[in-house]
């Protein structure tokens, strides 16, 4: 199956930026700029911005995602948000296993897997993030790290459920550092991820999965990264907070 048959997806990951009012203002800037996009456009925003973001994007082609979710339906998990809470207000996507969650908040492949399964069961589409640290790349174990993450994060996810999973390859050394992986480096790992999916499922199932690249993707490098066969989209941090830059990346994905 060729790239054209996969859904190109550009998702903004706003991280801990923008108040609800600021979120509305930014989305009001973004929506007219991306209205003719020939790809899926998503903004993943902080929990308290979700309601405002859903309102601001109603009737547009921009979809809204959360930046995490818990695996339990409810209970004594102070500070956590359930999939049911997200679903009820109209959230469609959820970023899971972002390297910042793994690095700063003790996220493990086991908890990423639990969150992924809960999100899928609730009808949310998870954007599951994987990626190697700089020293792992330097020690030449990128493939081992990625293979392990893919296998563990997607453990017990059925082939049918996989249709609703997006994978984001985000080399940790490229996130927020201004250091982008070269297009060839991104392609190499995204192709490796697809090969792992083919091993775990089958080639057809693997060919249908959207694999994004993330890590300092911007309006200047998006064209080249997105031209690669196995790079089907982007998960954009910094550049997603500037409407014109985000729209330029969406345009690059729409070609
Ligand atoms: P960045 O972040 O584009 O600012 O590097 C990407 C991400 O963390 O998803």
Coordinates of C-alpha atoms and ligand atoms in Angstrom, one line a residue:
X1 CA 0.0 0.0 0.0
X2 CA 1.4 3.4 -0.8
X3 CA 1.6 6.5 1.3
X4 CA -1.2 8.2 -0.5
X5 CA -3.6 5.6 0.9
X6 CA -2.8 6.5 4.5
X7 CA -4.3 9.4 6.3
X8 CA -1.9 12.3 6.7
X9 CA -2.3 13.8 10.1
X10 CA -0.9 17.0 11.5
X11 CA -1.4 17.4 15.2
X12 CA -0.4 20.2 17.4
X13 CA 0.8 19.3 20.9
X14 CA 0.3 22.5 22.8
X15 CA 1.8 21.0 26.0
X16 CA 1.3 23.3 29.0
X17 CA 0.6 26.4 27.0
X18 CA -2.4 28.7 26.6
X19 CA -5.3 29.5 28.9
X20 CA -8.8 28.8 27.7
X21 CA -9.2 32.3 26.4
X22 CA -5.8 32.2 24.6
X23 CA -6.7 28.8 23.2
X24 CA -9.9 30.2 21.7
X25 CA -7.9 33.1 20.2
X26 CA -5.3 30.8 18.7
X27 CA -7.9 28.4 17.2
X28 CA -9.8 31.3 15.8
X29 CA -6.6 32.2 14.0
X30 CA -5.8 28.7 12.9
X31 CA -9.2 27.5 11.6
X32 CA -9.6 29.8 8.6
X33 CA -5.9 29.1 7.6
X34 CA -6.4 25.3 7.5
X35 CA -10.0 25.1 6.2
X36 CA -8.9 23.7 2.9
X37 CA -6.5 21.1 4.3
X38 CA -6.2 17.8 2.5
X39 CA -5.1 16.1 5.7
X40 CA -6.5 15.6 9.2
X41 CA -5.8 18.6 11.5
X42 CA -5.8 18.2 15.2
X43 CA -5.0 20.4 18.2
X44 CA -4.1 18.6 21.4
X45 CA -4.6 21.0 24.2
X46 CA -4.4 21.2 28.0
X47 CA -7.4 19.7 29.9
X48 CA -8.9 23.0 31.0
X49 CA -8.7 24.3 27.4
X50 CA -10.6 21.3 25.9
X51 CA -14.2 22.7 26.3
X52 CA -13.2 26.1 24.8
X53 CA -11.2 24.4 22.0
X54 CA -14.2 22.2 21.1
X55 CA -16.4 25.2 21.0
X56 CA -14.0 27.2 18.9
X57 CA -13.6 24.5 16.3
X58 CA -17.3 23.4 16.1
X59 CA -18.2 23.1 12.4
X60 CA -14.6 23.3 11.2
X61 CA -12.2 20.6 10.0
X62 CA -10.0 20.9 13.1
X63 CA -10.3 18.1 15.7
X64 CA -9.4 18.3 19.3
X65 CA -7.3 16.0 21.3
X66 CA -6.2 15.7 25.0
X67 CA -2.6 15.3 26.1
X68 CA -3.1 12.3 28.4
X69 CA -5.8 10.2 30.0
X70 CA -6.1 7.7 32.8
X71 CA -7.0 4.0 32.3
X72 CA -9.5 3.6 35.1
X73 CA -13.1 4.6 34.5
X74 CA -13.3 6.5 37.7
X75 CA -12.0 6.3 41.3
X76 CA -9.4 7.5 43.7
X77 CA -6.9 8.9 41.3
X78 CA -6.5 12.6 42.4
X79 CA -5.6 14.9 39.5
X80 CA -6.3 12.4 36.8
X81 CA -8.9 12.5 33.9
X82 CA -10.8 9.5 32.6
X83 CA -11.5 8.6 29.0
X84 CA -15.3 8.9 29.7
X85 CA -14.8 12.6 30.8
X86 CA -12.9 13.3 27.5
X87 CA -15.4 11.4 25.3
X88 CA -18.4 13.2 26.9
X89 CA -17.2 16.6 25.9
X90 CA -16.3 15.6 22.3
X91 CA -12.6 14.9 22.4
X92 CA -11.5 12.6 19.6
X93 CA -7.8 12.1 20.0
X94 CA -5.4 11.7 23.0
X95 CA -1.6 11.9 23.1
X96 CA -0.2 9.0 25.1
X97 CA 3.3 8.2 26.2
X98 CA 4.8 11.5 25.3
X99 CA 8.5 11.6 26.2
X100 CA 7.8 14.5 28.7
X101 CA 5.3 12.2 30.5
X102 CA 7.9 9.4 30.5
X103 CA 10.8 11.7 31.6
X104 CA 9.1 13.9 34.2
X105 CA 6.0 11.9 35.4
X106 CA 7.1 8.3 35.6
X107 CA 5.2 7.1 32.6
X108 CA 6.3 3.6 31.6
X109 CA 5.5 1.3 28.7
X110 CA 3.1 -0.6 31.0
X111 CA 1.1 2.5 31.9
X112 CA 1.2 3.7 28.3
X113 CA -0.3 0.4 27.3
X114 CA -3.0 0.6 29.9
X115 CA -3.9 4.1 28.8
X116 CA -3.9 3.1 25.1
X117 CA -6.2 0.2 25.7
X118 CA -8.6 2.3 27.8
X119 CA -8.6 5.1 25.2
X120 CA -9.4 2.6 22.4
X121 CA -12.1 0.9 24.5
X122 CA -13.7 4.4 25.0
X123 CA -13.6 5.2 21.3
X124 CA -10.8 7.7 21.6
X125 CA -8.0 7.6 19.0
X126 CA -4.6 7.4 20.8
X127 CA -1.5 9.1 19.4
X128 CA 1.1 6.8 20.9
X129 CA 4.6 8.4 21.2
X130 CA 7.8 6.5 21.0
X131 CA 11.4 7.6 20.6
X132 CA 14.9 7.1 21.7
X133 CA 17.1 9.2 24.0
X134 CA 20.3 10.7 22.6
X135 CA 22.5 8.3 24.4
X136 CA 20.5 5.4 23.2
X137 CA 21.0 6.6 19.6
X138 CA 24.7 7.1 20.3
X139 CA 24.9 3.5 21.7
X140 CA 23.3 2.3 18.5
X141 CA 20.3 0.8 20.2
X142 CA 17.6 3.0 18.6
X143 CA 15.9 0.0 17.0
X144 CA 15.9 -2.1 20.2
X145 CA 14.4 0.8 22.1
X146 CA 11.7 1.4 19.5
X147 CA 10.9 -2.3 19.0
X148 CA 10.4 -2.7 22.8
X149 CA 8.2 0.4 23.0
X150 CA 6.0 -0.6 20.1
X151 CA 5.6 -4.1 21.4
X152 CA 4.9 -3.1 25.0
X153 CA 2.8 0.0 24.3
X154 CA 0.5 -2.0 21.9
X155 CA 0.4 -5.2 23.8
X156 CA -3.1 -6.7 23.6
X157 CA -4.3 -4.1 21.1
X158 CA -6.2 -6.0 18.4
X159 CA -5.8 -5.6 14.7
X160 CA -9.2 -3.9 14.5
X161 CA -8.2 -1.5 17.3
X162 CA -4.9 -0.7 15.5
X163 CA -7.0 1.1 12.8
X164 CA -7.6 3.8 15.3
X165 CA -4.0 4.1 16.6
X166 CA -1.6 6.8 15.4
X167 CA 2.1 6.3 16.1
X168 CA 4.3 9.4 16.6
X169 CA 8.0 8.8 16.3
X170 CA 9.6 11.5 18.4
X171 CA 13.4 11.2 19.0
X172 CA 13.7 12.6 22.5
X173 CA 16.9 14.6 21.5
X174 CA 14.9 16.4 18.8
X175 CA 12.0 17.6 21.0
X176 CA 12.1 21.3 21.7
X177 CA 15.8 21.5 21.0
X178 CA 15.7 22.9 17.5
X179 CA 17.6 19.8 16.5
X180 CA 15.5 17.9 13.9
X181 CA 16.2 14.4 12.8
X182 CA 17.2 14.5 9.2
X183 CA 14.5 13.4 6.8
X184 CA 16.5 10.2 6.2
X185 CA 16.8 9.5 9.9
X186 CA 13.1 10.0 10.4
X187 CA 12.3 7.8 7.4
X188 CA 14.6 5.1 8.7
X189 CA 12.9 4.8 12.1
X190 CA 9.3 5.3 10.7
X191 CA 10.0 2.5 8.2
X192 CA 11.4 0.4 11.1
X193 CA 8.2 1.0 13.1
X194 CA 6.1 -0.1 10.2
X195 CA 8.1 -3.3 9.9
X196 CA 7.6 -4.0 13.6
X197 CA 3.8 -3.5 13.1
X198 CA 3.9 -5.9 10.2
X199 CA 5.6 -8.4 12.4
X200 CA 3.2 -8.0 15.3
X201 CA 0.1 -7.8 13.0
X202 CA 0.5 -8.2 9.3
X203 CA 1.7 -6.0 6.4
X204 CA -1.8 -4.7 5.4
X205 CA -2.5 -3.6 8.9
X206 CA 0.9 -2.0 9.2
X207 CA 0.5 -0.2 5.9
X208 CA -2.7 1.4 7.1
X209 CA -1.2 3.0 10.2
X210 CA -0.4 6.7 10.2
X211 CA 3.1 7.3 11.5
X212 CA 4.0 10.8 12.4
X213 CA 7.4 12.4 13.0
X214 CA 7.7 14.8 15.9
X215 CA 10.7 16.8 17.1
X216 CA 11.3 20.4 16.1
X217 CA 9.2 20.0 12.9
X218 CA 8.5 23.4 11.6
X219 CA 7.4 25.3 8.5
X220 CA 11.0 25.2 7.1
X221 CA 11.6 21.4 7.3
X222 CA 8.1 19.9 7.1
X223 CA 8.1 19.6 3.3
X224 CA 11.2 17.4 3.3
X225 CA 10.2 15.3 6.3
X226 CA 6.7 14.7 4.9
X227 CA 8.0 13.8 1.5
X228 CA 9.4 10.5 2.9
X229 CA 7.4 7.3 2.2
X230 CA 6.8 6.3 5.8
X231 CA 6.4 9.8 7.4
X232 CA 2.7 10.3 7.2
X233 CA 2.3 13.4 9.3
X234 CA 3.7 15.4 12.2
X235 CA 3.2 15.9 15.9
X236 CA 4.2 19.5 16.3
X237 CA 5.1 21.3 19.6
X238 CA 6.5 24.8 19.4
X239 CA 5.5 25.5 15.9
X240 CA 1.8 24.6 16.6
X241 CA 1.5 27.7 18.9
X242 CA 2.1 30.0 15.9
X243 CA -0.9 29.9 13.6
X244 CA 1.0 30.7 10.4
X245 CA 3.7 28.2 11.1
X246 CA 1.2 25.5 12.0
X247 CA -0.9 26.3 8.8
X248 CA 2.3 26.0 6.7
X249 CA 2.9 22.5 8.0
X250 CA -0.7 21.6 7.3
X251 CA -0.2 22.9 3.8
X252 CA 2.9 20.8 3.3
X253 CA 1.0 17.7 4.4
X254 CA -1.8 18.5 2.0
X255 CA 0.3 18.2 -1.1
Ligands
LIG1 P1 8.6 20.3 19.4 O1 7.8 19.2 20.2 O2 8.0 20.4 18.0 O3 8.5 21.6 20.1 O4 10.0 19.8 19.3 C1 7.3 18.1 19.6 C2 6.5 17.3 20.6 O5 7.0 17.2 21.8 O6 5.5 16.7 20.3

